[in-house]
Tab-separated table of N, CA, C and O in Angstrom:
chain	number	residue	atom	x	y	z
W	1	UNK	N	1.638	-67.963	-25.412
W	1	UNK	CA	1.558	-66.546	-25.736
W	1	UNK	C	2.008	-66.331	-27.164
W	1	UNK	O	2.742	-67.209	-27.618
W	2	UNK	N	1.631	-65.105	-28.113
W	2	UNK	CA	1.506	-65.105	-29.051
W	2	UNK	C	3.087	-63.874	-29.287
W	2	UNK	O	3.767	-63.551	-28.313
W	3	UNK	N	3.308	-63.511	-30.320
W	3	UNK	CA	4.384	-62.504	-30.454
W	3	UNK	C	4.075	-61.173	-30.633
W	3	UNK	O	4.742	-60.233	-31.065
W	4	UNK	N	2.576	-61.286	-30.093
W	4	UNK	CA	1.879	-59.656	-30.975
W	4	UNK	C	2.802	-58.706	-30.400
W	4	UNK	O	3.644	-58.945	-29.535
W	5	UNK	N	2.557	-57.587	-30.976
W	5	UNK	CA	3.197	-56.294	-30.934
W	5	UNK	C	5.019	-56.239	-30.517
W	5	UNK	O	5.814	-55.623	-29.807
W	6	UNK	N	4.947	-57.458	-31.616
W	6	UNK	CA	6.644	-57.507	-31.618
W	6	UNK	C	6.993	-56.680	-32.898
W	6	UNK	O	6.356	-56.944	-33.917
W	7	UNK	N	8.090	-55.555	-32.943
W	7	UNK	CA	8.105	-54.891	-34.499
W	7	UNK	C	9.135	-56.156	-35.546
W	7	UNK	O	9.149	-55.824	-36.732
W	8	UNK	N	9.702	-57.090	-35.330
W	8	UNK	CA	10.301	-57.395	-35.893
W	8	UNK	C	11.071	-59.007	-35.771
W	8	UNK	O	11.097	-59.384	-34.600
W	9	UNK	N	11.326	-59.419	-36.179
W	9	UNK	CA	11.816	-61.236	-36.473
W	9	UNK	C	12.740	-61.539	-37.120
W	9	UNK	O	13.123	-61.199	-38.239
W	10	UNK	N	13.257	-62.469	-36.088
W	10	UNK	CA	14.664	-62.929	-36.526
W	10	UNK	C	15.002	-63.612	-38.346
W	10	UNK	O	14.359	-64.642	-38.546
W	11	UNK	N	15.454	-63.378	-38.976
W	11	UNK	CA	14.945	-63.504	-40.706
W	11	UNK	C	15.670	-65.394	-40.500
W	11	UNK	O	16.011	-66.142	-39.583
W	12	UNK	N	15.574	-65.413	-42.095
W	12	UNK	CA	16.028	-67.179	-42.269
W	12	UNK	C	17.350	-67.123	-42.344
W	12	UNK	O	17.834	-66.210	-43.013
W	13	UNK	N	18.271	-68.126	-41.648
W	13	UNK	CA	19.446	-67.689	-42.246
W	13	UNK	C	19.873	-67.586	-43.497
W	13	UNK	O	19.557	-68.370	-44.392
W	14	UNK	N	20.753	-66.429	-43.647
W	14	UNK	CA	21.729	-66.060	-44.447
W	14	UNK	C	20.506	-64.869	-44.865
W	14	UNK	O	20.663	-64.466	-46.017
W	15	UNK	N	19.500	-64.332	-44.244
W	15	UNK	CA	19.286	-62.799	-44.419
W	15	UNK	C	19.150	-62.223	-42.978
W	15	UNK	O	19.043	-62.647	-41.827
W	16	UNK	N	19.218	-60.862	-43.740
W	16	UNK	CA	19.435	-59.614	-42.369
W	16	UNK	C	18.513	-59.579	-41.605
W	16	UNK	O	17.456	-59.462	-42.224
W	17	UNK	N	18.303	-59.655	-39.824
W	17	UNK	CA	17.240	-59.622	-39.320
W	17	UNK	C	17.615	-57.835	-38.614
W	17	UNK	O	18.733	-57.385	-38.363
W	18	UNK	N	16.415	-57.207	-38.461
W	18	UNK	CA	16.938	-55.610	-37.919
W	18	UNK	C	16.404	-56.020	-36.504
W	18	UNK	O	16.141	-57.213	-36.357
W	19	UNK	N	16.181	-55.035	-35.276
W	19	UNK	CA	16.320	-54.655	-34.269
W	19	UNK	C	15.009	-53.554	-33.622
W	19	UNK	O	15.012	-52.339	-33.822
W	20	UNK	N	14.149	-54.151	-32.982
W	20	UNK	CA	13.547	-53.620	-32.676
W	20	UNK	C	13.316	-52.375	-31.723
W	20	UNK	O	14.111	-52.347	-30.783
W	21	UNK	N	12.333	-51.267	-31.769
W	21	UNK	CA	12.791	-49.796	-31.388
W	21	UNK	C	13.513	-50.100	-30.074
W	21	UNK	O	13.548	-51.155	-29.440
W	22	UNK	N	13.823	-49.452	-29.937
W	22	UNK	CA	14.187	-49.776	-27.837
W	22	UNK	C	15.195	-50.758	-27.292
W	22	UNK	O	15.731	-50.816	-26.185
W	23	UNK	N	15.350	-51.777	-28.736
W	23	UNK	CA	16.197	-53.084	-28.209
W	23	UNK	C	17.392	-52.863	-28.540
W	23	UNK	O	17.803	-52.160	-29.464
W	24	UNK	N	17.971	-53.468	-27.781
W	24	UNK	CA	20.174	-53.316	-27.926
W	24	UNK	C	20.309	-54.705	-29.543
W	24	UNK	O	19.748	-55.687	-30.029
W	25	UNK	N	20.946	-54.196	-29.641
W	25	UNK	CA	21.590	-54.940	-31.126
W	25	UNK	C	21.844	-56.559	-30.623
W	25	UNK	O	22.790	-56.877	-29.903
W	26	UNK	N	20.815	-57.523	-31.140
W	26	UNK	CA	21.023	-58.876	-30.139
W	26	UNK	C	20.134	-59.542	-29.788
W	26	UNK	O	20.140	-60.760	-29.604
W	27	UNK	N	18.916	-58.480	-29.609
W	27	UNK	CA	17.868	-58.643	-28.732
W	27	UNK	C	17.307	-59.565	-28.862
W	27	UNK	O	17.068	-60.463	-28.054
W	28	UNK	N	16.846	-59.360	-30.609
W	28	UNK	CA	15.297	-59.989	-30.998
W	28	UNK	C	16.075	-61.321	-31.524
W	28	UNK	O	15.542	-62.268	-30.946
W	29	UNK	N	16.932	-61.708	-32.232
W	29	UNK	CA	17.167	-62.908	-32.152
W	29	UNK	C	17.448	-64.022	-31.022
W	29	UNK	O	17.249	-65.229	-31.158
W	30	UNK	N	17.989	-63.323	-29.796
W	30	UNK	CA	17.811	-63.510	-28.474
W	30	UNK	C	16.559	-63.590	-28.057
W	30	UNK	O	16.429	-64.329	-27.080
W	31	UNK	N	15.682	-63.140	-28.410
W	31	UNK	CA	14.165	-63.445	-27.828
W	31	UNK	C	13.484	-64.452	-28.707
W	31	UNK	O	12.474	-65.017	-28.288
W	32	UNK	N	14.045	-64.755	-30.083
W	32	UNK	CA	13.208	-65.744	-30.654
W	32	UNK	C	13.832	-66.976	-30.656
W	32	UNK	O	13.418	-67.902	-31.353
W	33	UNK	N	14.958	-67.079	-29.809
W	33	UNK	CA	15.455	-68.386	-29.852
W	33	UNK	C	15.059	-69.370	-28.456
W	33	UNK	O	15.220	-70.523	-28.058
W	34	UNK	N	14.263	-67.728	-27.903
W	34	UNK	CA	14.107	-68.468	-26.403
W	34	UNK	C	12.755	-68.509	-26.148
W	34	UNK	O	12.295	-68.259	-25.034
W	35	UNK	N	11.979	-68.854	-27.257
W	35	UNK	CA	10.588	-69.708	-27.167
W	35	UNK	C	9.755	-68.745	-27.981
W	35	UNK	O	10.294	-68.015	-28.812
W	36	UNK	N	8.398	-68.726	-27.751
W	36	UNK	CA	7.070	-67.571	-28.007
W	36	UNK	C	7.272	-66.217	-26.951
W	36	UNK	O	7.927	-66.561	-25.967
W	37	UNK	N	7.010	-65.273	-26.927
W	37	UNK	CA	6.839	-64.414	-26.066
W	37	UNK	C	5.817	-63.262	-26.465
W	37	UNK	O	5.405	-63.168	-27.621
W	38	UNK	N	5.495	-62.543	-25.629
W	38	UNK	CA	4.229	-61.586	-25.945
W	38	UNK	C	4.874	-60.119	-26.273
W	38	UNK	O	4.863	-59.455	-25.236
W	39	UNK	N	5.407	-59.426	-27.320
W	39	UNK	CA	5.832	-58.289	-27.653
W	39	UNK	C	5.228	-57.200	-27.008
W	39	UNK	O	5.927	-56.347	-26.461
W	40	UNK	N	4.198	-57.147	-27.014
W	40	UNK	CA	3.337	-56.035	-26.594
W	40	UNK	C	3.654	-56.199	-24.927
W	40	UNK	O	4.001	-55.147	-24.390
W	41	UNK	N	3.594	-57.107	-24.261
W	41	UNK	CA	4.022	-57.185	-22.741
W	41	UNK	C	5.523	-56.762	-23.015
W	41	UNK	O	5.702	-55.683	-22.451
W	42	UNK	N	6.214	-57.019	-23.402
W	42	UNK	CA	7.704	-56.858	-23.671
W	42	UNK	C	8.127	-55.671	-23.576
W	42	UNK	O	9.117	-55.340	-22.924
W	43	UNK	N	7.266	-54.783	-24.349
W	43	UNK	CA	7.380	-53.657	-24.397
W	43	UNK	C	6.903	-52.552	-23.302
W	43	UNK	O	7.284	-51.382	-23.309
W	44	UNK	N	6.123	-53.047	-22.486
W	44	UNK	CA	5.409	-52.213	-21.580
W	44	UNK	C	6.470	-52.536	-20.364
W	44	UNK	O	6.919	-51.667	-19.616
W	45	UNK	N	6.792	-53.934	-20.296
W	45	UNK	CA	7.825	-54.032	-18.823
W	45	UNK	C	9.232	-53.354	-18.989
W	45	UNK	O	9.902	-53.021	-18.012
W	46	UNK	N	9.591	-53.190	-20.142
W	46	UNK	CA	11.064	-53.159	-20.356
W	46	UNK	C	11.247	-51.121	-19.749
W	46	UNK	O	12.294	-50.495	-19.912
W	47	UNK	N	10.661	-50.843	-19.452
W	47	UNK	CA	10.931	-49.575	-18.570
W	47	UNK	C	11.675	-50.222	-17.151
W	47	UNK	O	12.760	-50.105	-16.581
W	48	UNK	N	10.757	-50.762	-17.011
W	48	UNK	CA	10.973	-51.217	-15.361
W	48	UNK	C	12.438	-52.142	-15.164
W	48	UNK	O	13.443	-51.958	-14.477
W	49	UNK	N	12.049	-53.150	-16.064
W	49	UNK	CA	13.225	-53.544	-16.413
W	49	UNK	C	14.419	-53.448	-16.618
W	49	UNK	O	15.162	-54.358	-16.254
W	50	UNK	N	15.043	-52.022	-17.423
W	50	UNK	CA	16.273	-51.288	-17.338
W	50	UNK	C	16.309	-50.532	-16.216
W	50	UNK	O	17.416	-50.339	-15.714
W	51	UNK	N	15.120	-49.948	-15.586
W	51	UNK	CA	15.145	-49.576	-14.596
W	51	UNK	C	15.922	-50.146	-13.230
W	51	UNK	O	16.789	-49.668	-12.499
W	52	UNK	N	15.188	-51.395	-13.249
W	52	UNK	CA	16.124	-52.766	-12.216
W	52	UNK	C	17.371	-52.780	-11.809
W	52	UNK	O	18.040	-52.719	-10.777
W	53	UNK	N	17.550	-52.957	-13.834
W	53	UNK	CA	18.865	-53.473	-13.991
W	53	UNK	C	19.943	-52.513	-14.072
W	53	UNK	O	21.060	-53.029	-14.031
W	54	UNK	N	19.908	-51.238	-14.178
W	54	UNK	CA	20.265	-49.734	-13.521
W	54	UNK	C	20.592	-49.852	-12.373
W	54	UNK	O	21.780	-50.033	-12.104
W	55	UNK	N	19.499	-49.770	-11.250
W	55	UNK	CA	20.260	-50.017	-10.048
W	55	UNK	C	20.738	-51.301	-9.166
W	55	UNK	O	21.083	-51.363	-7.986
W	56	UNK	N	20.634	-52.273	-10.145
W	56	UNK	CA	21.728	-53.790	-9.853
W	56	UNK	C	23.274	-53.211	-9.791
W	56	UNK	O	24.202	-53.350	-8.994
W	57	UNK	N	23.077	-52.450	-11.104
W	57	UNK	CA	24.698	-52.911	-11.543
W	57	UNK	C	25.071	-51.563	-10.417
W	57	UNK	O	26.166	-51.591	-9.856
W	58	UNK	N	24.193	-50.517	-10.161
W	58	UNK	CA	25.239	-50.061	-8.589
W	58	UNK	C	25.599	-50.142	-7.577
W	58	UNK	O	26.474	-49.552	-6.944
W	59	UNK	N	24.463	-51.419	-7.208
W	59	UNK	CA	24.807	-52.529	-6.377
W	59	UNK	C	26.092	-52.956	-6.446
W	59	UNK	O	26.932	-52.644	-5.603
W	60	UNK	N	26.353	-53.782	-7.571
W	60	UNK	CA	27.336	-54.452	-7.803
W	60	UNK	C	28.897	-53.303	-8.019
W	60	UNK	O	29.969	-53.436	-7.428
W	61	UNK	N	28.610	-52.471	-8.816
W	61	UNK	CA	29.618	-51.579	-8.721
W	61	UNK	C	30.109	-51.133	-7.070
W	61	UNK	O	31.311	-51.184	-6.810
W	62	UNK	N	29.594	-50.908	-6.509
W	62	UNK	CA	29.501	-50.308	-4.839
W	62	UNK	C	30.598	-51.409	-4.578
W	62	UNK	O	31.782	-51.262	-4.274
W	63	UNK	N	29.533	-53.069	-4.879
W	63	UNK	CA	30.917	-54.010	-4.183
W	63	UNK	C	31.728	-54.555	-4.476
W	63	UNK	O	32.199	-55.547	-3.921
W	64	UNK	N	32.309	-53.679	-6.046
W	64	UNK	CA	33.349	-54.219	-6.479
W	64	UNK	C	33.938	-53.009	-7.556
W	64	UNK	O	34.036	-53.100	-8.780
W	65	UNK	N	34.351	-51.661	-6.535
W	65	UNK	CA	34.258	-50.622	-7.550
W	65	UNK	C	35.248	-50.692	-8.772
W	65	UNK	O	35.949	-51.670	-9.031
W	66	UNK	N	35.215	-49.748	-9.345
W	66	UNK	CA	35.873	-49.910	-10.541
W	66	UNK	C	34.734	-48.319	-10.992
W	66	UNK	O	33.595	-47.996	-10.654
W	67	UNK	N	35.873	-47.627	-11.959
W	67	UNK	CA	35.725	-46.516	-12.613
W	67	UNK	C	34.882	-46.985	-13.548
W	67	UNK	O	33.955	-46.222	-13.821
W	68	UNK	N	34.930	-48.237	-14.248
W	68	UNK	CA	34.145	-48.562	-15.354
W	68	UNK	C	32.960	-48.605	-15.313
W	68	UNK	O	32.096	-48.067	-16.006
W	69	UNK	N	32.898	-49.620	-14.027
W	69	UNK	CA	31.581	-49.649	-13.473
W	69	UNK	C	30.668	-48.690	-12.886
W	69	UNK	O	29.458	-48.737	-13.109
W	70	UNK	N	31.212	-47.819	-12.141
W	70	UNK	CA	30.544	-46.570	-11.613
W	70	UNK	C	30.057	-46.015	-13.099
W	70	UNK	O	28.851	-45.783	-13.179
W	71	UNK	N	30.660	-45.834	-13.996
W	71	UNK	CA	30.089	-45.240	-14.965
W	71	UNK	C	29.142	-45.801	-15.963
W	71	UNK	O	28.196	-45.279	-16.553
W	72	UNK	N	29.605	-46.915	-15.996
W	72	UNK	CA	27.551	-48.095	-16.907
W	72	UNK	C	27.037	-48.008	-16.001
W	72	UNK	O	26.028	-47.485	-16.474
W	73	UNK	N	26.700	-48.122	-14.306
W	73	UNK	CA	25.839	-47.583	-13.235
W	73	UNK	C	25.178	-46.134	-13.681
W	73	UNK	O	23.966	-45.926	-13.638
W	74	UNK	N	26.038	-45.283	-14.062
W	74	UNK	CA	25.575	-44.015	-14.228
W	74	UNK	C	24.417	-44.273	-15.797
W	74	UNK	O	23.241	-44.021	-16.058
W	75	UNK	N	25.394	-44.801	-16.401
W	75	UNK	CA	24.719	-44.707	-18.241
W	75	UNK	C	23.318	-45.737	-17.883
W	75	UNK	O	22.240	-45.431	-18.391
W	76	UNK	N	23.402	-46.720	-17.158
W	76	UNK	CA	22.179	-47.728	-17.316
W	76	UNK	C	21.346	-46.992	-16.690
W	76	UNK	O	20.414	-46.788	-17.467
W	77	UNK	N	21.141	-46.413	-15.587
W	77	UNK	CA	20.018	-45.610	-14.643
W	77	UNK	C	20.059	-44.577	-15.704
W	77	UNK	O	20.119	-45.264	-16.724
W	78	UNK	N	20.064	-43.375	-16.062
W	78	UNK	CA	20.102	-42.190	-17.050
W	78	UNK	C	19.619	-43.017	-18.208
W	78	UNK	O	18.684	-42.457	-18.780
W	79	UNK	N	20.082	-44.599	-18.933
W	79	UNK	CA	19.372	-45.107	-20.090
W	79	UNK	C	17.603	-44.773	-19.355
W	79	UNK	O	16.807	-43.947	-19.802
W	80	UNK	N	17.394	-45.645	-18.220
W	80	UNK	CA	15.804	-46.332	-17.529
W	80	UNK	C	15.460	-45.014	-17.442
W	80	UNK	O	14.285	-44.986	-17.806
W	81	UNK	N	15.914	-43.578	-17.088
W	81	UNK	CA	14.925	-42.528	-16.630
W	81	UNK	C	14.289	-42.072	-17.778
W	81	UNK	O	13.128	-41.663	-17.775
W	82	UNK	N	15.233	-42.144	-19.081
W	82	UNK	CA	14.757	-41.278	-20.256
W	82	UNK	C	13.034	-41.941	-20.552
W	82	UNK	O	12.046	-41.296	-20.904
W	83	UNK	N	13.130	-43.242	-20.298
W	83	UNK	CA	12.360	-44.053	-21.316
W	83	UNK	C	11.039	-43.883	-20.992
W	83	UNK	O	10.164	-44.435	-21.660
């Protein structure tokens, strides 16, 4: 698979690489270290995706509460609805 409709690439070291729309600070060098991938697919799943991973972590919060957690439960689902 090719990288199309990726906005952006990890630079050479010792320059600045930026962050693509939508992605957490991390992302895209995290995605180019972990092979080829298809941007344009990337971009279309990653709804669903935070979506998921929204209601994992209230899964996990439920069985192991914590104030902290109830509340990234809250922020990750409210991140997936906006998008």
């Amino acid at each position: 698979m090719g990288r199309s409709g990726a906005t952006s690439r990890t630079s050479a070291p010792g320059r600045s690489s930026t962050t693509s729309p939508g992605h957490a600070a991390g992302t895209d060098p995290a995605l180019e270290a972990s092979g080829p991938y298809d941007g344009e697919l990337l971009q279309k799943i990653t709804p669903c995706l935070a979506l998921f991973l929204g209601a994992w972590t209230v899964v996990v919060a439920r069985r192991v509460p914590s104030d902290n957690g109830l509340r990234e439960a809250r922020r990750r689902v409210a991140y997936a609805r906006e998008m």
